[in-house]
Amino acid sequence: MSETRQLASVVGTGLVLGLVVLFLITAFGSLFDGDLTVSSYDAILYDDGTLSEQYTYDVAGSGEYRMLYRIWEVPLVLNTSTQPYIRMVSLEPAPGTVGYIKDSSGAVTVYGTSATETSASRIGDLAEYNEVGIYNPSYYDAGQYTSHYTYVLNPPLEYDSTTTHLNLKLAGETHIPYRSVKITLPATGIDQVYAYPPTLQTQKTGDSYIITGSVAANEILSVELLGPSDAFSRFPGFRSSVDDVTGKTASAAFWYNVPYYAAYLVRIIGTITVILVPLLLIVIYRRYGREKEFTIPTYLSTMPAGALKPWQVNLLFKGDAVDFDEDGYYATLLDLHRKKNIVITEKGEGKEEGLQIRILSKDKTDPYEQRVIAFLELLSEDGVMDTDKIEILTKKAQTLSSAEETALKYQRSLTDVTSRVDSNLPDQYIVDGRSHLLMLVLPSLVMLGITVILLLVCPMQSSILFPAVLLWIVVLVQVAIAFAAPSTLFGHWKDDRYKEKLEWDSFTRFLSDMAMIQKYAPADLSMWGEWLVYGTTLGVGDKVEAAMKSLNVSIPETGVPMGVMGMNYAFIPLMHFAPPSHGSSGGGFSGGGGFGGGGGFGGGGAGGR
């Protein structure tokens, strides 16, 4: 695959992944709301302290809930109290349901034509204190149910010489999601309105402030109102003198909103980054990865110039220039046979019969080839390695611990010679481009860490931060995709080494094409052997072997004992050996008031059981 296509694949995959995740976050965020939500919440606060609430509960599944309610965190009563409280005035249940209130003393009052003493008793067992709601003893079918509650608030009111302050919390830290919120407040005599969460929109329309938006599950919904000294004069309430009401309100609002600002910041940056990273990969490629242009034939029937050994070709020119695999090992065995360092002999007809490898010498071998011979010596008896004996050993290892230990030792040695070679060789040929990707990895890791920390310390903002965490994970996945690309994509080949790379690619294409091999079939049998060895190291030895069989070329006559399929089969029992399992053992009420979005009077919120 050309570098242009590799880049297009990496960039395209990363960009599509980012766009898909952004679409899912935007379009399907409500899928995580659960099977019970408040589809609409409409609250009206009047200047005499009366609060009207209308809930439309959306039940997604039948037979799951029989009580839809709202709970307060302050005393809910039908008369009066000596501390800040809410007095219930009226309740309009959904048709066919029983409206109820369980006040701060635990007394239950029921409403509606369906109300009975039996339902009142059952509600008393199930409901919490300070709860108002609607009850269906037969459980609710999927659908929407609307109830209306009216109260008179008796809240704490803070004042100083110029200003009066009301902090009203309409939902606390335990409630279901509110998909649509509309809060209407009196505007006459109100100088300043603070709405929480800060994502809510506040508009003044005539004599009213209208606050709209949505609230995630367990997210505080509250409003703070500031007015002159005579504000809220018609409110029944509990007044207390506090210095600098305006300053404390503004300061508390700022600090309460800081986590929201931080959450939105990391989410916005994450949103930008998932789109920006694929584009930055293009910039990195153009800056560090573009290669010199060379004109190379599509097919080369002769090996590129240069006396590279099979393992070196496998490392540098098969796949990534820093990855070595078992094909390089098999090709090295075949090459050592050609050079008379070892003798490989098939024990019978067909690959299933196994083979023997006799070690002759280490003359003119490099360090890797010496390691291969040392591995063969480890598995040999009297200088001969018999693959049948290796297969017998792996079978014994399923029952004998001594055989298992030996098989694992042999397997580790095989893994070593099939995966590790001279790591300094690629440095002579390439500049690894993965180092250039670190400029994307480190900032992304830092931002992911910051986002996770914010999520842990600011659970109130989880509806913002969970998507942000997902975005930063996607950013790291995008970078990981780039890391998975060949090391030279964002780096480059040194000097004219890229020309050599293209030549080996052309030679590989030639060996992969049966028609081309037949067209340029050599008369020299030793060249067939060379093709088979280097085809094996390039991962296309099976195709060369198939071409030789179709042309009736005898593999042993080429100086190579067998094809790659036979070599591969001989070492399968050891390569795929898995020790038997040996089992394992195991062991053994608030009055409210104050300043900021979190400290208001009221709280609680909607839910179901």
PDB file of N, CA, C and O in Angstrom, residues 105-130:
ATOM      1  N   SER A 105     -44.202  14.766  59.326  1.00  0.00           N
ATOM      2  CA  SER A 105     -44.492  13.949  60.505  1.00  0.00           C
ATOM      3  C   SER A 105     -44.785  12.501  60.143  1.00  0.00           C
ATOM      4  O   SER A 105     -44.960  11.655  61.031  1.00  0.00           O
ATOM      5  N   GLY A 106     -44.880  12.203  58.849  1.00  0.00           N
ATOM      6  CA  GLY A 106     -45.194  10.860  58.415  1.00  0.00           C
ATOM      7  C   GLY A 106     -46.652  10.624  58.134  1.00  0.00           C
ATOM      8  O   GLY A 106     -47.039   9.522  57.709  1.00  0.00           O
ATOM      9  N   ALA A 107     -47.507  11.628  58.347  1.00  0.00           N
ATOM     10  CA  ALA A 107     -48.935  11.476  58.078  1.00  0.00           C
ATOM     11  C   ALA A 107     -49.180  11.491  56.579  1.00  0.00           C
ATOM     12  O   ALA A 107     -48.569  12.267  55.834  1.00  0.00           O
ATOM     13  N   VAL A 108     -50.091  10.616  56.120  1.00  0.00           N
ATOM     14  CA  VAL A 108     -50.408  10.490  54.706  1.00  0.00           C
ATOM     15  C   VAL A 108     -51.792  11.046  54.433  1.00  0.00           C
ATOM     16  O   VAL A 108     -52.755  10.721  55.139  1.00  0.00           O
ATOM     17  N   THR A 109     -51.884  11.896  53.411  1.00  0.00           N
ATOM     18  CA  THR A 109     -53.164  12.411  52.940  1.00  0.00           C
ATOM     19  C   THR A 109     -53.278  12.062  51.466  1.00  0.00           C
ATOM     20  O   THR A 109     -52.330  12.262  50.702  1.00  0.00           O
ATOM     21  N   VAL A 110     -54.439  11.525  51.070  1.00  0.00           N
ATOM     22  CA  VAL A 110     -54.617  11.107  49.682  1.00  0.00           C
ATOM     23  C   VAL A 110     -55.655  11.982  49.000  1.00  0.00           C
ATOM     24  O   VAL A 110     -56.538  12.564  49.650  1.00  0.00           O
ATOM     25  N   TYR A 111     -55.563  12.076  47.670  1.00  0.00           N
ATOM     26  CA  TYR A 111     -56.415  12.933  46.864  1.00  0.00           C
ATOM     27  C   TYR A 111     -56.901  12.150  45.652  1.00  0.00           C
ATOM     28  O   TYR A 111     -56.239  11.231  45.170  1.00  0.00           O
ATOM     29  N   GLY A 112     -58.046  12.572  45.132  1.00  0.00           N
ATOM     30  CA  GLY A 112     -58.547  12.002  43.887  1.00  0.00           C
ATOM     31  C   GLY A 112     -59.649  10.995  44.108  1.00  0.00           C
ATOM     32  O   GLY A 112     -59.830  10.435  45.195  1.00  0.00           O
ATOM     33  N   THR A 113     -60.383  10.732  43.049  1.00  0.00           N
ATOM     34  CA  THR A 113     -61.535   9.832  43.130  1.00  0.00           C
ATOM     35  C   THR A 113     -61.124   8.388  43.355  1.00  0.00           C
ATOM     36  O   THR A 113     -61.935   7.558  43.777  1.00  0.00           O
ATOM     37  N   SER A 114     -59.873   8.064  43.079  1.00  0.00           N
ATOM     38  CA  SER A 114     -59.417   6.680  43.254  1.00  0.00           C
ATOM     39  C   SER A 114     -58.841   6.426  44.637  1.00  0.00           C
ATOM     40  O   SER A 114     -58.390   5.308  44.930  1.00  0.00           O
ATOM     41  N   ALA A 115     -58.820   7.452  45.498  1.00  0.00           N
ATOM     42  CA  ALA A 115     -58.195   7.312  46.801  1.00  0.00           C
ATOM     43  C   ALA A 115     -59.025   6.418  47.707  1.00  0.00           C
ATOM     44  O   ALA A 115     -60.246   6.518  47.761  1.00  0.00           O
ATOM     45  N   THR A 116     -58.362   5.509  48.446  1.00  0.00           N
ATOM     46  CA  THR A 116     -59.002   4.634  49.419  1.00  0.00           C
ATOM     47  C   THR A 116     -58.118   4.533  50.646  1.00  0.00           C
ATOM     48  O   THR A 116     -56.943   4.919  50.636  1.00  0.00           O
ATOM     49  N   GLU A 117     -58.680   4.002  51.728  1.00  0.00           N
ATOM     50  CA  GLU A 117     -57.900   3.801  52.944  1.00  0.00           C
ATOM     51  C   GLU A 117     -56.781   2.781  52.699  1.00  0.00           C
ATOM     52  O   GLU A 117     -55.684   2.892  53.250  1.00  0.00           O
ATOM     53  N   THR A 118     -57.080   1.801  51.878  1.00  0.00           N
ATOM     54  CA  THR A 118     -56.050   0.801  51.560  1.00  0.00           C
ATOM     55  C   THR A 118     -54.861   1.435  50.852  1.00  0.00           C
ATOM     56  O   THR A 118     -53.696   1.164  51.171  1.00  0.00           O
ATOM     57  N   SER A 119     -55.162   2.299  49.873  1.00  0.00           N
ATOM     58  CA  SER A 119     -54.067   2.966  49.163  1.00  0.00           C
ATOM     59  C   SER A 119     -53.298   3.884  50.091  1.00  0.00           C
ATOM     60  O   SER A 119     -52.067   3.986  50.008  1.00  0.00           O
ATOM     61  N   ALA A 120     -53.995   4.569  51.015  1.00  0.00           N
ATOM     62  CA  ALA A 120     -53.310   5.450  51.965  1.00  0.00           C
ATOM     63  C   ALA A 120     -52.355   4.655  52.841  1.00  0.00           C
ATOM     64  O   ALA A 120     -51.224   5.089  53.128  1.00  0.00           O
ATOM     65  N   SER A 121     -52.795   3.473  53.283  1.00  0.00           N
ATOM     66  CA  SER A 121     -51.943   2.635  54.116  1.00  0.00           C
ATOM     67  C   SER A 121     -50.713   2.156  53.354  1.00  0.00           C
ATOM     68  O   SER A 121     -49.589   2.169  53.882  1.00  0.00           O
ATOM     69  N   ARG A 122     -50.925   1.754  52.099  1.00  0.00           N
ATOM     70  CA  ARG A 122     -49.800   1.266  51.297  1.00  0.00           C
ATOM     71  C   ARG A 122     -48.823   2.392  50.992  1.00  0.00           C
ATOM     72  O   ARG A 122     -47.604   2.195  51.017  1.00  0.00           O
ATOM     73  N   ILE A 123     -49.351   3.562  50.706  1.00  0.00           N
ATOM     74  CA  ILE A 123     -48.494   4.723  50.454  1.00  0.00           C
ATOM     75  C   ILE A 123     -47.662   5.032  51.686  1.00  0.00           C
ATOM     76  O   ILE A 123     -46.472   5.372  51.595  1.00  0.00           O
ATOM     77  N   GLY A 124     -48.276   4.934  52.863  1.00  0.00           N
ATOM     78  CA  GLY A 124     -47.539   5.184  54.096  1.00  0.00           C
ATOM     79  C   GLY A 124     -46.350   4.266  54.261  1.00  0.00           C
ATOM     80  O   GLY A 124     -45.316   4.658  54.818  1.00  0.00           O
ATOM     81  N   ASP A 125     -46.481   3.013  53.765  1.00  0.00           N
ATOM     82  CA  ASP A 125     -45.372   2.067  53.856  1.00  0.00           C
ATOM     83  C   ASP A 125     -44.270   2.365  52.843  1.00  0.00           C
ATOM     84  O   ASP A 125     -43.086   2.097  53.104  1.00  0.00           O
ATOM     85  N   LEU A 126     -44.656   2.879  51.690  1.00  0.00           N
ATOM     86  CA  LEU A 126     -43.696   3.026  50.588  1.00  0.00           C
ATOM     87  C   LEU A 126     -43.052   4.402  50.494  1.00  0.00           C
ATOM     88  O   LEU A 126     -41.885   4.525  50.111  1.00  0.00           O
ATOM     89  N   ALA A 127     -43.804   5.444  50.788  1.00  0.00           N
ATOM     90  CA  ALA A 127     -43.331   6.808  50.542  1.00  0.00           C
ATOM     91  C   ALA A 127     -42.322   7.257  51.595  1.00  0.00           C
ATOM     92  O   ALA A 127     -42.284   6.748  52.723  1.00  0.00           O
ATOM     93  N   GLU A 128     -41.504   8.231  51.209  1.00  0.00           N
ATOM     94  CA  GLU A 128     -40.571   8.880  52.120  1.00  0.00           C
ATOM     95  C   GLU A 128     -41.259  10.084  52.771  1.00  0.00           C
ATOM     96  O   GLU A 128     -42.293  10.558  52.301  1.00  0.00           O
ATOM     97  N   TYR A 129     -40.660  10.564  53.840  1.00  0.00           N
ATOM     98  CA  TYR A 129     -41.150  11.793  54.445  1.00  0.00           C
ATOM     99  C   TYR A 129     -40.976  12.957  53.461  1.00  0.00           C
ATOM    100  O   TYR A 129     -40.064  12.953  52.635  1.00  0.00           O
ATOM    101  N   ASN A 130     -41.848  13.932  53.555  1.00  0.00           N
ATOM    102  CA  ASN A 130     -41.788  15.144  52.719  1.00  0.00           C
ATOM    103  C   ASN A 130     -41.917  14.803  51.237  1.00  0.00           C
ATOM    104  O   ASN A 130     -41.244  15.369  50.394  1.00  0.00           O
TER     105      ASN A 130
END
